[in-house]
Amino acid sequence: MSSKKKLIDNFPKGFTPRAGQTELVNQIEEAFKEVDIVICSAPTGTGKSFLAKTLGNASDKYTDSFVDDVMSYAAFNPNLNRNYKEFAGASVLTITKSLQDQYKELFPSCESLKGKSNYQCKIEPELDVETAPCVTTPSIKKGCWEDHICPYYEQRNTAIVSRFSTYNYKMFMALPTDLKNNHYLICDEASELEGELVDHFSVRVSAKLLKFLKIDLKLPGIHNYNKVLNFVRDAAGEANEATAGHLKAMKSKPSTVNAQRYRACSQFADKLTRILNTWETCEYVVDKDKDGILSIIPLYVQPLGHSIFKYGKKILLMSATIIDHKNYAETLGIEKYRYIEAPTTFDPDKAPIIISGKYKLNFKSLHENLPKVTKLIQEICDYHDDEKGAIHTHTNHITTFLKENLDGQRFNYREVGNNNEQMLIAHAEHEGNSVIVSPSMTHGVDLKGDLATFQIIVKLPYAPLADKRTKILFEKNKNWYSSQMLIGLVQGCGRGIRSIDDECVTYIVDGGATQAINMSKDKLPKYFLDRIA
Ligand code: SF4
């Protein structure tokens, strides 16, 4: 960006920034003069996508030689070892494909890279890239690259050199390290970053998996930390060796199972190497479930935030659900940052939150109070009898209880055998007053317009303490635990409000909500508090 040009001058062409957007862009510009990381609480109606695109337009361009190297695949030749240090362009990292699609829809020049299963192979069009012939016979890839025919690899290269691209976190982490340096790295849905990092640095191992990968090791017990570390070390070594063997087997005898074994083994080796490299700094939690599956999960993610942030010269973390920014920054190991709460033009009267304080649903009172809460839910649904809605149950137990006790044919329950995607399609196609009932629709689900003009949050979404990592963190840092619950609550309350024109009333029927919210007023964003009726 020229030194005279202001950041707001890069607002996407064809759109006029609202006063609030100009103010926000100016605040971010000022903040970036002081710090490299900005945390932005950006509720519905802020225009997060416009903000991201503004940064993309303002970003430095990649040099011609970098673009040529990437587009000609020379940059992927390990023998050339060019070790690029170009920090240019802007990448937006998201959790959901639908958010990537929204960016693309709004800004057609945005280059979006999705997982391999989203692209069809050019050589065998009935197969996706995940299962294409080059997976079992890697030499095929060379020809496809030379002829520039592969839709996945061509799109990957285009996204890398684009000044504005979107990836999901996993795809981004899998890109070659020297080809993903950005002028601006924008983490959308940034409240999910901790979970993404935990996932990236965790492994689950069963005896069955070791057998499939042909790794001759026994799972260790969980109480001797040194033995677990030795296991990780040995397994990493064996997995690396086994991967080479599986690659050979795949080349000499191409088959789906050989390809699966090779891919699984190589991913397993990568995971173990990541864990080994961070063993000392992250304090891993080791556990085994009732099926004997060993899990190794980082307790702290402070040292891991850097594994993403190092790929941006300037980093914008934005989310509608940044709760307690100090705790958030500390959790991710961010020391120096600016926090900005974006102004919103959203009318809280269009999305009131009504809390019933009658019945608490905690561990002790659930059994006694759930029937009473169910009656309340029935009354609310009957009141909204000609509208579509959603009920967020938080647990399978509550979903089943509601199924057994709510009257009416309008309810579509999440059960074994159906998933949220199928339920959402059925809900959208239903011409009547259907209500979806699910424990897992508080994140990443768009219930826009008429899809939900009312929704009910049955229980405050506290993470289960049966999870060992959660339990340890709960004991060490109650702030973290309550923040996680509040993130889930604010996320859930936002499902029916996807644009400033949306209208949706949210009922919270867990009587513990008022106290939990009152105790955290200083941590919760203003736009959320304004909605409480
Ligand atoms: S590289 Fe070739 S074989 Fe592999 S997915 Fe692409 S088009 Fe298919």
XYZ file of C-alpha atoms and ligand atoms in Angstrom:
541
model
C 0.000 0.000 0.000
C 1.370 3.407 -0.881
C 2.260 5.359 2.238
C -0.136 8.152 1.256
C -3.091 5.910 0.587
C -5.270 5.197 3.585
C -6.459 1.686 4.310
C -10.101 2.677 3.768
C -9.242 3.717 0.189
C -8.874 -0.003 -0.471
C -12.495 -0.772 0.409
C -13.877 -3.164 -2.236
C -14.816 -1.434 -5.469
C -18.531 -1.034 -6.130
C -19.370 -0.830 -2.420
C -19.591 2.194 -0.176
C -18.421 1.747 3.395
C -20.915 2.607 6.102
C -19.761 5.047 8.765
C -19.171 2.185 11.213
C -17.085 0.275 8.672
C -14.932 3.311 7.950
C -14.405 3.782 11.667
C -13.441 0.135 12.109
C -11.016 0.116 9.162
C -9.398 3.302 10.476
C -9.065 1.781 13.945
C -7.414 -1.305 12.490
C -5.054 0.786 10.387
C -3.974 2.718 13.470
C -3.622 -0.453 15.524
C -1.397 -2.084 12.896
C 0.999 0.845 13.183
C 1.593 -0.172 16.795
C 1.217 -3.950 16.887
C 1.242 -6.956 14.571
C -1.856 -8.649 15.983
C -5.349 -7.180 16.202
C -8.198 -9.029 17.910
C -11.552 -7.809 16.659
C -14.958 -8.639 18.062
C -17.081 -8.361 14.924
C -20.773 -9.199 15.289
C -23.316 -9.847 12.556
C -23.732 -6.785 10.411
C -20.157 -5.580 10.828
C -19.223 -6.666 7.325
C -16.264 -8.857 8.302
C -15.843 -9.977 4.699
C -15.495 -6.370 3.516
C -12.888 -5.732 6.142
C -10.910 -8.790 5.040
C -11.152 -7.829 1.370
C -9.983 -4.310 2.180
C -6.823 -5.817 3.657
C -6.465 -8.041 0.591
C -6.666 -5.005 -1.701
C -4.107 -3.180 0.429
C -1.698 -6.101 0.618
C 1.693 -6.189 -1.064
C 1.857 -8.065 -4.354
C 3.904 -11.207 -4.838
C 6.921 -10.763 -7.076
C 6.685 -12.024 -10.660
C 9.406 -14.594 -10.020
C 7.490 -16.045 -7.038
C 4.286 -16.225 -9.097
C 6.159 -17.894 -11.971
C 7.781 -20.434 -9.655
C 4.470 -21.371 -8.045
C 2.424 -21.492 -11.238
C 5.097 -23.529 -13.039
C 5.382 -25.899 -10.026
C 9.109 -25.111 -9.717
C 8.383 -23.903 -6.179
C 7.345 -27.461 -5.257
C 10.582 -29.031 -6.426
C 12.364 -29.977 -3.183
C 15.715 -30.086 -4.975
C 15.583 -26.358 -5.735
C 15.221 -25.513 -2.034
C 14.427 -21.845 -2.661
C 13.137 -21.123 0.834
C 10.907 -18.187 -0.129
C 10.471 -15.321 2.301
C 7.759 -13.337 0.505
C 5.126 -11.920 2.832
C 2.482 -10.759 0.361
C -1.252 -11.044 -0.308
C -3.929 -11.796 2.267
C -5.303 -15.175 3.301
C -8.536 -15.688 5.186
C -8.710 -18.836 7.303
C -12.158 -20.199 8.104
C -13.674 -23.220 9.802
C -16.504 -23.855 7.381
C -16.778 -24.376 3.653
C -19.924 -22.274 3.657
C -17.967 -19.252 4.853
C -15.412 -19.823 2.086
C -18.325 -19.897 -0.368
C -19.689 -16.652 1.039
C -16.355 -14.922 0.386
C -16.290 -16.263 -3.167
C -19.886 -15.226 -3.816
C -19.290 -11.725 -2.547
C -15.900 -11.273 -4.220
C -15.525 -13.434 -7.345
C -11.793 -12.649 -7.539
C -11.283 -14.373 -4.175
C -9.439 -17.675 -4.681
C -10.765 -20.407 -2.455
C -8.952 -23.682 -1.773
C -10.916 -26.550 -0.271
C -10.077 -30.118 0.670
C -9.070 -32.559 -2.074
C -12.396 -34.376 -1.946
C -14.029 -31.240 -3.397
C -12.218 -31.575 -6.746
C -12.681 -34.176 -9.482
C -9.636 -35.807 -11.018
C -9.080 -34.946 -14.691
C -7.623 -38.359 -15.523
C -10.380 -40.373 -13.848
C -13.311 -37.932 -13.637
C -15.438 -40.300 -11.551
C -12.872 -40.066 -8.749
C -12.127 -37.120 -6.528
C -8.548 -35.961 -5.965
C -8.432 -37.726 -2.609
C -8.772 -41.111 -4.318
C -7.284 -40.296 -7.738
C -4.743 -42.538 -9.514
C -1.875 -40.242 -8.477
C -2.523 -41.255 -4.864
C -1.500 -44.820 -5.639
C 0.881 -43.946 -8.481
C 2.511 -40.616 -7.583
C 4.479 -40.458 -10.858
C 1.210 -39.640 -12.702
C 1.149 -36.304 -10.929
C 4.243 -35.117 -12.782
C 2.474 -35.326 -16.148
C -0.655 -33.602 -14.809
C 1.468 -30.793 -13.418
C 3.375 -30.374 -16.691
C 0.110 -30.206 -18.625
C -1.554 -27.973 -15.994
C -4.695 -30.079 -16.048
C -5.323 -30.903 -12.404
C -8.172 -28.796 -10.983
C -6.956 -29.190 -7.404
C -3.263 -28.438 -7.847
C -3.942 -25.599 -10.290
C -6.357 -24.041 -7.796
C -3.881 -24.530 -4.941
C -1.228 -22.609 -6.888
C -3.653 -19.879 -7.905
C -4.724 -19.442 -4.275
C -1.114 -19.255 -3.069
C -0.233 -16.379 -5.405
C -3.567 -14.596 -5.077
C -3.788 -11.350 -3.129
C -7.004 -12.584 -1.567
C -7.619 -16.245 -0.878
C -9.502 -18.401 1.614
C -8.580 -21.739 3.155
C -9.856 -23.771 6.002
C -7.376 -23.989 8.858
C -6.391 -27.579 8.079
C -5.687 -26.869 4.415
C -3.621 -23.852 5.308
C -1.555 -25.774 7.839
C -0.860 -28.441 5.214
C 0.581 -25.985 2.648
C 4.376 -25.916 2.195
C 5.818 -23.685 4.898
C 7.684 -21.220 2.681
C 4.750 -20.699 0.299
C 2.157 -19.393 2.728
C 3.695 -16.254 4.142
C 1.175 -13.436 3.988
C 1.210 -9.708 4.313
C -2.140 -10.045 6.089
C -3.255 -13.262 7.715
C -6.910 -13.072 8.675
C -8.347 -15.676 11.013
C -12.118 -15.601 10.624
C -14.196 -17.462 13.241
C -11.090 -16.907 15.361
C -12.769 -18.051 18.562
C -12.327 -21.572 17.151
C -8.573 -21.223 16.771
C -7.745 -22.921 20.051
C -9.778 -25.981 19.032
C -8.121 -26.096 15.609
C -4.658 -25.986 17.169
C -5.524 -28.636 19.740
C -6.782 -30.853 16.946
C -3.720 -30.287 14.765
C -1.349 -31.248 17.574
C -3.313 -34.225 18.958
C -3.277 -37.881 18.100
C -5.554 -40.829 18.827
C -4.005 -44.272 18.581
C -5.587 -47.691 18.866
C -4.011 -51.139 18.669
C -6.096 -51.639 15.525
C -4.549 -48.567 13.888
C -1.010 -49.740 14.696
C -1.809 -53.122 13.190
C -3.241 -51.537 10.036
C -0.150 -49.352 9.667
C 2.060 -52.416 10.277
C 3.769 -50.787 13.233
C 4.866 -53.374 15.738
C 4.461 -51.498 19.021
C 2.274 -51.900 22.080
C 0.262 -49.004 23.451
C 1.729 -47.710 26.717
C -0.180 -47.202 29.961
C -1.189 -43.637 30.678
C 0.362 -43.088 34.086
C 4.046 -43.162 33.244
C 4.746 -39.987 31.282
C 8.241 -41.135 30.256
C 6.911 -44.360 28.828
C 4.369 -42.396 26.802
C 7.124 -40.116 25.507
C 9.211 -43.154 24.557
C 6.215 -44.577 22.758
C 5.720 -41.336 20.791
C 9.411 -41.315 19.878
C 9.446 -44.980 18.811
C 6.139 -44.709 16.976
C 7.322 -41.611 15.080
C 10.471 -43.443 13.957
C 8.576 -46.580 12.988
C 5.841 -44.613 11.236
C 8.396 -42.755 9.129
C 10.025 -46.019 8.097
C 6.691 -47.713 7.524
C 5.513 -44.793 5.373
C 8.451 -45.323 3.024
C 7.586 -49.023 2.838
C 3.900 -48.333 2.182
C 4.832 -45.923 -0.605
C 6.905 -48.653 -2.249
C 4.065 -51.140 -1.854
C 1.630 -48.653 -3.338
C 3.849 -48.074 -6.361
C 4.448 -51.760 -7.035
C 0.879 -52.816 -6.287
C -1.543 -49.893 -6.601
C -4.698 -50.523 -4.593
C -7.094 -48.478 -2.509
C -6.059 -50.171 0.705
C -2.362 -49.604 0.007
C -3.084 -45.958 -0.727
C -5.130 -45.602 2.470
C -2.374 -47.223 4.494
C 0.282 -44.986 2.992
C -1.733 -41.809 3.578
C -2.771 -42.746 7.130
C 0.794 -43.689 8.040
C 2.263 -40.509 6.639
C -0.312 -38.380 8.532
C 0.336 -40.387 11.693
C 4.092 -39.808 11.371
C 3.527 -36.063 10.846
C 1.304 -35.831 13.915
C 3.783 -37.667 16.107
C 6.629 -35.473 14.889
C 4.622 -32.351 15.717
C 3.920 -33.736 19.187
C 7.572 -34.617 19.773
C 8.679 -31.143 18.704
C 6.319 -29.506 21.195
C 6.386 -32.086 23.983
C 8.364 -29.970 26.409
C 6.445 -26.738 25.900
C 2.828 -27.903 25.657
C 2.494 -30.383 28.518
C 0.543 -33.129 26.807
C -2.483 -34.785 28.406
C -2.573 -38.552 28.013
C -5.754 -40.563 28.330
C -7.326 -43.834 27.263
C -11.018 -44.329 26.614
C -13.141 -47.386 27.378
C -12.241 -48.888 23.980
C -8.534 -48.638 24.778
C -7.872 -45.759 22.374
C -4.928 -43.693 23.535
C -5.222 -39.940 23.117
C -2.361 -37.471 23.418
C -3.579 -33.874 23.493
C -1.769 -30.602 24.233
C -2.887 -29.045 27.496
C -1.682 -25.560 26.627
C -1.805 -23.967 23.219
C 0.236 -20.849 24.064
C 3.318 -22.241 22.299
C 1.225 -23.348 19.313
C -0.394 -20.052 18.313
C 2.933 -19.084 16.800
C 2.693 -22.052 14.419
C 0.006 -20.058 12.560
C 0.868 -16.465 13.390
C 4.385 -16.775 11.971
C 2.847 -16.880 8.491
C 1.523 -13.319 8.682
C 3.288 -9.970 8.872
C 0.055 -8.499 10.234
C -2.599 -10.715 11.767
C -6.277 -9.981 12.204
C -8.228 -12.328 14.476
C -11.923 -11.665 14.085
C -15.014 -13.341 15.386
C -18.503 -12.550 16.573
C -17.680 -14.460 19.738
C -14.487 -13.109 21.215
C -15.183 -13.509 24.918
C -12.751 -12.088 27.455
C -10.068 -10.951 25.027
C -7.360 -10.989 27.702
C -7.918 -14.639 28.478
C -8.269 -15.361 24.750
C -4.924 -13.720 23.958
C -3.209 -15.426 26.866
C -4.531 -18.825 25.791
C -3.063 -18.354 22.310
C 0.249 -17.034 23.603
C -0.332 -13.516 22.248
C 1.506 -10.916 24.293
C 1.179 -7.709 22.308
C -2.063 -6.906 20.558
C -4.883 -4.380 20.249
C -8.488 -5.304 20.975
C -11.182 -3.598 18.935
C -14.904 -4.065 19.375
C -16.544 -3.303 16.054
C -19.529 -0.975 16.111
C -22.718 -2.612 14.872
C -25.826 -1.169 13.314
C -27.716 -4.294 14.226
C -31.055 -3.620 15.916
C -31.157 -5.744 19.113
C -34.962 -5.580 19.120
C -34.955 -7.832 16.056
C -33.207 -10.573 18.007
C -34.207 -10.421 21.654
C -32.871 -12.997 24.075
C -35.438 -14.048 26.661
C -34.127 -15.913 29.679
C -36.282 -18.036 31.908
C -34.779 -18.190 35.383
C -37.163 -20.828 36.734
C -35.262 -24.096 36.408
C -31.530 -24.609 36.561
C -30.135 -27.463 34.519
C -26.868 -28.365 36.169
C -25.479 -31.790 36.977
C -27.461 -32.026 40.222
C -30.785 -30.588 39.080
C -31.029 -31.950 35.534
C -33.009 -35.047 36.440
C -35.566 -33.131 38.485
C -35.898 -30.068 36.260
C -35.723 -31.456 32.730
C -39.429 -32.486 32.674
C -40.419 -28.962 33.787
C -38.147 -27.360 31.198
C -39.611 -29.652 28.544
C -43.079 -28.346 29.384
C -41.781 -24.816 28.944
C -40.238 -25.738 25.586
C -43.573 -27.190 24.473
C -45.327 -23.930 25.389
C -42.774 -21.847 23.474
C -43.065 -24.062 20.395
C -46.866 -23.940 20.558
C -46.710 -20.153 20.804
C -44.617 -20.123 17.587
C -46.833 -22.741 15.983
C -46.650 -21.400 12.430
C -42.909 -20.689 12.341
C -39.756 -22.663 11.754
C -37.347 -22.916 14.631
C -34.450 -24.701 16.279
C -33.830 -26.277 19.660
C -30.205 -26.522 20.817
C -30.077 -29.362 23.315
C -26.330 -29.521 24.063
C -26.440 -33.270 24.845
C -27.793 -36.451 23.277
C -29.488 -37.248 26.568
C -31.595 -34.074 26.379
C -32.354 -34.675 22.685
C -33.687 -38.140 23.497
C -35.676 -36.860 26.456
C -37.335 -34.210 24.288
C -38.095 -36.793 21.628
C -39.890 -38.902 24.175
C -41.798 -36.041 25.756
C -42.575 -33.292 23.229
C -45.925 -33.503 21.435
C -46.217 -32.929 17.710
C -44.938 -34.033 14.321
C -43.015 -30.867 13.542
C -39.827 -31.857 15.385
C -36.865 -33.308 13.502
C -34.461 -34.869 16.007
C -30.753 -35.463 15.512
C -30.309 -39.192 16.000
C -27.833 -41.904 15.128
C -27.995 -42.303 11.355
C -28.818 -38.721 10.416
C -26.457 -35.791 10.365
C -26.872 -32.040 10.647
C -26.459 -31.498 6.884
C -29.314 -33.891 6.081
C -31.451 -32.324 8.786
C -30.825 -28.813 7.477
C -31.766 -29.791 3.923
C -34.978 -31.453 5.141
C -35.714 -28.424 7.326
C -35.193 -25.980 4.431
C -37.331 -28.054 2.059
C -40.141 -28.555 4.559
C -43.045 -26.303 3.693
C -44.499 -26.197 7.171
C -43.408 -25.257 10.662
C -40.564 -27.725 11.206
C -38.264 -27.458 14.207
C -34.801 -28.988 14.240
C -33.638 -30.444 17.539
C -29.914 -31.059 17.801
C -27.059 -30.939 20.299
C -24.558 -29.775 17.675
C -25.979 -26.849 15.734
C -24.662 -24.000 17.826
C -21.561 -23.634 15.621
C -21.158 -23.046 11.904
C -24.839 -23.394 10.998
C -26.742 -20.706 9.109
C -30.407 -20.540 10.068
C -31.067 -17.424 8.076
C -34.378 -15.810 7.202
C -37.388 -18.015 7.786
C -35.274 -21.065 8.685
C -35.501 -20.015 12.328
C -37.571 -17.134 13.590
C -37.317 -18.614 17.065
C -34.776 -20.815 18.766
C -34.412 -22.345 22.189
C -31.194 -22.968 24.069
C -32.052 -25.688 26.538
C -28.871 -25.884 28.578
C -25.824 -23.696 29.065
C -23.140 -25.339 26.921
C -20.547 -26.170 29.566
C -17.899 -28.547 28.214
C -18.139 -32.013 29.793
C -15.679 -32.541 32.620
C -15.344 -36.179 31.612
C -12.828 -34.895 29.077
C -9.451 -34.985 30.823
C -8.013 -31.841 29.210
C -11.158 -29.870 30.021
C -11.098 -31.098 33.615
C -7.455 -30.112 34.155
C -7.974 -26.682 32.609
C -11.175 -26.219 34.625
C -9.225 -26.861 37.822
C -6.377 -24.569 36.829
C -8.289 -21.739 35.214
C -12.012 -21.255 35.884
C -11.966 -18.207 33.604
C -11.036 -20.388 30.652
C -13.839 -22.819 31.450
C -16.532 -20.172 31.751
C -15.248 -18.413 28.619
C -15.608 -21.640 26.640
C -19.219 -21.920 27.790
C -19.925 -18.280 26.931
C -18.427 -18.716 23.454
C -20.845 -21.607 22.878
C -23.735 -19.591 24.267
C -23.050 -16.498 22.147
C -22.504 -18.732 19.096
C -25.813 -20.484 19.720
C -27.666 -17.194 20.172
C -26.340 -16.074 16.777
C -27.615 -19.017 14.698
C -30.886 -17.368 13.661
C -29.330 -13.952 13.004
C -27.178 -14.159 9.925
C -27.628 -10.635 8.554
C -28.835 -7.281 9.790
C -32.234 -7.951 8.191
C -32.788 -11.222 10.058
C -35.262 -11.497 12.901
C -35.208 -14.277 15.470
C -36.149 -14.518 19.120
C -33.909 -16.683 21.301
C -35.135 -18.315 24.502
C -32.658 -19.607 27.061
C -34.512 -21.953 29.375
C -31.617 -22.954 31.628
C -32.209 -20.991 34.818
C -28.463 -20.717 35.412
C -28.097 -18.307 32.484
C -28.896 -15.042 34.257
C -26.270 -15.580 36.922
C -23.649 -16.798 34.434
C -24.207 -13.761 32.208
C -24.296 -11.288 35.100
C -21.009 -12.630 36.423
C -19.355 -12.156 33.032
C -20.804 -8.850 31.887
C -17.368 -7.307 31.559
C -16.259 -10.106 29.227
C -19.265 -10.307 26.933
C -19.570 -8.114 23.842
C -21.961 -5.194 24.132
C -24.052 -6.232 21.115
C -24.865 -9.505 22.903
C -25.803 -7.846 26.196
C -27.999 -5.352 24.321
C -30.097 -8.236 23.020
C -31.120 -9.470 26.460
C -34.752 -8.501 26.964
S -2.786 -34.881 -10.345
Fe -3.693 -35.896 -12.111
S -4.245 -37.907 -11.376
Fe -3.909 -36.607 -9.594
S -5.929 -35.799 -9.111
Fe -4.925 -34.339 -10.409
S -5.623 -34.838 -12.436
Fe -6.024 -36.615 -11.180
